[in-house]
Structures are given as C-alpha cells and as structure tokens.
C-alpha positions as MATLAB code, in Angstrom:
seq = 'MCGPALVPADPKAGFRCTPVASAFAVAESCAPEGQDEDSECPKVVRSTSAVPELLEEMNHSAEQTNKLELHASKAEMRYRQRLAHWSRLHRNLIEEHGAQSVDRARRYFEAEEALKAAAERIQNISHQISAAGQDAKAAAGVKANEEMAAQGKLEHEVALVCFSKALRSVEYWRAKAGEKRLDSILPSLRLLREHAKKLDTEQEHIVALSQRIRASKARYRSSMKELERISNTIHERRSSGSESEPEHEPVPAGSRQEV';
ca = [
      86.355   86.543  137.391;
      89.238   85.248  135.664;
      90.797   81.810  135.497;
      94.213   81.595  137.249;
      97.215   82.451  136.060;
      99.475   80.048  133.976;
     103.205   79.502  134.788;
     105.081   80.861  131.817;
     106.772   78.069  129.930;
     110.599   79.149  128.832;
     110.348   79.911  125.354;
     113.816   78.555  125.147;
     112.574   74.917  126.054;
     112.574   74.083  122.300;
     115.193   71.993  120.520;
     116.493   71.620  117.700;
     116.876   68.036  115.560;
     120.382   66.100  115.584;
     120.615   64.086  112.275;
     121.764   60.279  113.217;
     124.079   59.905  110.260;
     125.620   56.837  111.621;
     123.713   54.388  110.331;
     124.480   55.735  106.589;
     128.245   55.648  107.503;
     128.011   52.447  108.514;
     126.096   51.484  105.411;
     128.437   52.464  103.132;
     131.303   50.217  104.714;
     129.014   47.564  106.251;
     131.053   44.300  105.730;
     133.787   43.545  107.568;
     137.312   43.722  105.921;
     138.025   40.489  104.265;
     134.206   39.344  103.841;
     132.023   38.771  101.389;
     129.855   42.420  101.286;
     126.943   40.387   99.504;
     126.563   38.266  102.635;
     125.599   41.116  104.742;
     125.540   44.391  103.140;
     121.476   43.493  102.345;
     120.663   43.108  105.801;
     121.984   46.714  106.500;
     120.776   48.034  103.875;
     116.874   46.714  104.497;
     117.755   47.937  108.081;
     118.888   51.888  106.913;
     115.903   51.916  104.444;
     113.363   53.673  106.802;
     116.341   56.372  107.774;
     115.664   58.548  105.369;
     111.779   58.970  106.413;
     112.438   59.044  110.214;
     114.976   61.714  109.328;
     112.340   63.595  107.763;
     110.145   63.278  110.597;
     112.254   64.287  113.004;
     113.275   67.328  111.088;
     109.310   68.286  110.505;
     108.903   67.372  114.476;
     111.334   69.915  115.610;
     110.434   72.610  113.288;
     107.018   72.084  113.961;
     107.672   72.191  117.898;
     109.842   75.098  117.725;
     106.802   76.850  115.747;
     104.558   75.868  118.451;
     106.699   77.156  121.263;
     107.029   80.288  119.705;
     103.037   80.684  119.499;
     102.792   79.535  123.146;
     105.182   82.360  124.079;
     103.590   84.757  122.615;
      99.880   83.320  123.746;
     101.428   83.621  127.219;
     102.992   87.011  126.857;
      99.106   88.292  125.722;
      97.360   86.213  128.752;
     100.125   88.408  131.103;
      99.281   91.573  129.470;
      95.712   90.918  129.912;
      95.610   89.937  133.325;
      97.836   92.993  134.471;
      95.033   94.908  132.714;
      92.141   93.228  134.205;
      93.921   93.722  137.736;
      94.643   97.365  136.894;
      90.976   97.826  136.376;
      89.504   95.912  139.444;
      91.957   97.757  141.506;
      90.977  101.326  140.088;
      87.291  100.388  140.739;
      88.089   99.180  144.128;
      89.837  102.522  144.998;
      86.947  104.584  143.627;
      83.797  102.700  145.169;
      85.401  100.881  147.942;
      85.628   96.938  148.410;
      82.406   96.767  149.871;
      80.513   98.538  146.868;
      82.082   96.977  144.078;
      81.663   93.095  146.194;
      77.714   94.238  146.814;
      77.218   95.418  142.774;
      79.283   91.969  141.592;
      76.624   89.793  144.003;
      73.872   91.626  142.140;
      75.429   91.289  138.855;
      75.911   87.804  139.416;
      72.562   87.881  140.469;
      71.101   89.163  137.450;
      72.920   87.071  135.328;
      70.908   84.020  136.735;
      67.672   85.445  136.113;
      68.469   85.875  132.944;
      69.744   82.582  132.459;
      66.959   81.260  134.598;
      64.624   82.980  132.221;
      65.853   81.667  129.280;
      65.381   78.076  130.432;
      61.732   78.797  131.470;
      61.040   79.785  127.924;
      63.088   76.931  126.244;
      61.153   74.209  128.678;
      57.725   75.753  127.540;
      58.484   75.442  123.741;
      59.359   71.306  124.591;
      56.095   71.317  126.512;
      54.280   72.197  123.572;
      56.104   70.421  121.059;
      55.363   67.489  123.094;
      51.921   67.961  123.701;
      51.347   68.456  119.642;
      53.500   64.905  119.166;
      50.660   63.362  122.123;
      48.159   64.509  120.064;
      49.190   63.214  116.529;
      50.213   59.541  118.528;
      47.149   59.789  121.061;
      47.692   56.840  123.783;
      51.476   56.551  123.343;
      52.737   56.059  126.600;
      56.554   57.605  125.853;
      54.936   60.821  124.904;
      52.783   61.265  128.032;
      56.215   60.200  130.261;
      58.043   63.501  128.297;
      55.229   65.710  128.907;
      55.404   64.652  132.748;
      59.290   64.795  132.855;
      58.837   68.636  130.760;
      56.332   69.984  133.188;
      58.691   68.665  136.443;
      61.626   70.523  135.130;
      59.452   73.648  133.853;
      58.327   73.650  137.891;
      62.240   73.440  138.958;
      63.321   75.770  136.231;
      60.103   78.466  138.034;
      61.657   77.905  141.760;
      65.048   78.938  140.308;
      63.664   81.631  138.480;
      62.091   82.932  141.878;
      65.007   82.549  144.005;
      67.077   84.405  141.334;
      64.721   87.196  141.570;
      64.775   87.655  145.318;
      68.448   87.831  144.962;
      68.662   90.550  142.810;
      65.961   92.392  144.692;
      68.154   91.931  147.865;
      71.310   93.081  146.140;
      69.572   96.124  144.348;
      68.642   97.144  147.867;
      71.886   96.536  148.935;
      74.213   98.277  146.523;
      71.519  101.099  145.732;
      70.711  102.461  142.121;
      73.142  105.074  141.998;
      75.888  103.032  142.825;
      75.219  100.214  140.740;
      74.862  102.866  137.471;
      78.577  103.942  138.297;
      79.471  100.381  138.873;
      77.721   97.996  136.681;
      79.590   99.088  133.360;
      83.084   98.495  134.603;
      81.926   95.051  136.096;
      80.547   94.249  132.741;
      83.878   95.320  131.123;
      85.690   93.061  133.497;
      83.669   90.408  132.673;
      84.338   90.819  128.470;
      88.276   91.044  129.939;
      87.755   87.549  132.064;
      85.929   85.983  129.056;
      89.147   87.028  126.515;
      91.311   85.379  129.726;
      89.658   82.335  129.273;
      89.871   81.825  125.870;
      93.484   82.692  125.633;
      94.487   80.196  128.407;
      92.481   77.361  126.574;
      94.720   78.249  123.483;
      97.659   77.583  125.569;
      96.373   74.612  126.933;
      95.490   73.233  123.593;
      99.271   74.716  122.409;
     100.877   72.480  125.204;
      99.242   69.647  124.022;
     100.251   69.807  120.565;
     103.880   70.650  121.575;
     104.043   67.370  123.568;
     102.650   65.615  120.923;
     105.374   66.826  118.757;
     108.102   66.112  120.786;
     107.214   62.353  121.424;
     107.167   61.823  117.385;
     110.865   63.561  117.693;
     111.773   61.146  120.778;
     110.329   58.107  118.987;
     112.099   58.867  115.590;
     115.294   59.410  117.087;
     114.719   55.783  119.602;
     114.210   53.908  116.062;
     117.604   55.743  114.568;
     119.722   54.843  117.776;
     117.939   51.241  117.398;
     119.033   50.451  113.833;
     122.417   52.215  114.292;
     122.826   49.760  117.330;
     121.475   46.752  115.323;
     124.108   47.493  112.266;
     127.014   47.788  114.522;
     126.035   44.361  116.468;
     126.127   42.676  113.042;
     129.489   44.498  111.875;
     131.177   43.272  115.437;
     129.523   39.407  115.022;
     131.142   39.192  111.188;
     134.470   40.301  112.898;
     134.169   37.825  115.493;
     133.647   34.986  113.240;
     136.484   35.582  110.943;
     138.973   32.565  111.342;
     142.265   33.386  113.082;
     145.634   32.531  111.436;
     147.616   30.204  113.810;
     151.204   31.180  114.162;
     153.867   28.831  112.476;
     155.455   26.913  115.469;
     159.355   27.690  115.332;
     160.820   24.392  115.051;
     158.993   23.775  112.086;
     160.466   26.333  109.804;
     162.624   25.067  106.962;
     165.673   26.647  106.849;
     167.128   27.823  103.142;
];
C-alpha cells in the first residue's frame, strides 16, 4: 500500500562555501613591477567587479543547501519512522487474522473503493449530459452540441460497465472474506491506508527537497567556476605583462672603461 522506501541521503553530504579571495589579492597589486599601473589595472578592476556578487551568491547557495539538507534529513527520518509504524501495524494484523483473511479483506476493500469511484463517475457524467442537453435546447441544430451529447452517453455506458464490474467484485470478496471477518479487519485496513497516504506525501516532499538541493549546488558550482575564470584571467594578464618587459643586455667585458 505504501510507496517504496527511500535510500536515506547522507546528512553530512552538504558543503560549506570557501570564498575565493585570490582575485582581490591580485587586484591590489595588479600591475607588474616597473609597469604603469594605469595601463592594466582598469582591466583588472573590470574583471573583479563581479567578484563580490559571486561570493555573495556562493555563500547564499551554501547556506541554502545546508538548510535544505537538514530539512531533507528530518523528512527522511520521519519517512522511516512512518514506514516502520506501517510495517508494524501490517505485521500485527496478519498475525492476528492470518495472511489469507487479510488478503481477502484487502481485495474487498479495494473493490469497494473502485465501486465508490465508479458511482461518482456516473454521477458526474449524468450532470454533464444534463448540462449538454440544456445547451442543445438553447442552440438547436448545432452539430457540436449533438456530438458532445453522444460522447457523454458513450462515457456513461462505459462508466456503467465499470460500476457493474466493481459491484460484482465487491459481492464476490465479501462472500470470500465473510462479514464478521471484514468487520474486524476493515478498520485496520483503513488505518493502514491513511498511513500509506502520509508516506506518499512525505516521499513527494523528499523528492521536492532533493530537486531544490541539486539546484542550489548547481548555483554554487557556477559561481565558483566564474570566480576561477576571473582569477585565471588576472594571472594570465600579469604573466603577459611581465614577459613583455624589455630585458637589460649585459655590458661586454671588453667595453668597460678603465678608470
């Protein structure tokens, strides 16, 4: 009745933001020694102007990820506890009434649910047919309304077939399980169904949290990648500036003037 058990995620799988300050350090002494700072510093300043925003995004993403992983860990713990409780109730029910009796009662319970759904479907279709008939009278001769009415009648016939099938199934499993046994087992089956619904809701919550965690980590990695790109660009500019400096040629020994 319940959804599949989830593999608990490691609550320690979160990460902390490590600010990248190399770009700032380079910006403070951006020009190589002996080179005019005005020639290269404006480029570096433009490159590092996005760094504070990127660092802020990284810190926010890391903080958000840690919070989400904490919520996910608690949700997974609740799921495991609910699943253990559901399993315990189911096990006790089988021990008390036997697996065969519980299975027959379960089949009756499911057939009863299908019967209720079929009856509701018939009622909804009947309302739709009635509304379509009134529209047809208001717009006599319109082919679209006639087609809608014909479609409604077809759906009504199909719903009646489903209802008849569900009714036969209910009667069959009622006879198989027995009225007294059903009276004893059905309350527990309804309780198990409610627990199963809570399990499904918790599972959906865990999936949603996992998606948000992946998105937050992706934003963190994107900001880190951009910071590394900026840092590498600045270092490359510094290296290029150093290599472009003219080298001083040594003075030949023979050309020295003696004093």
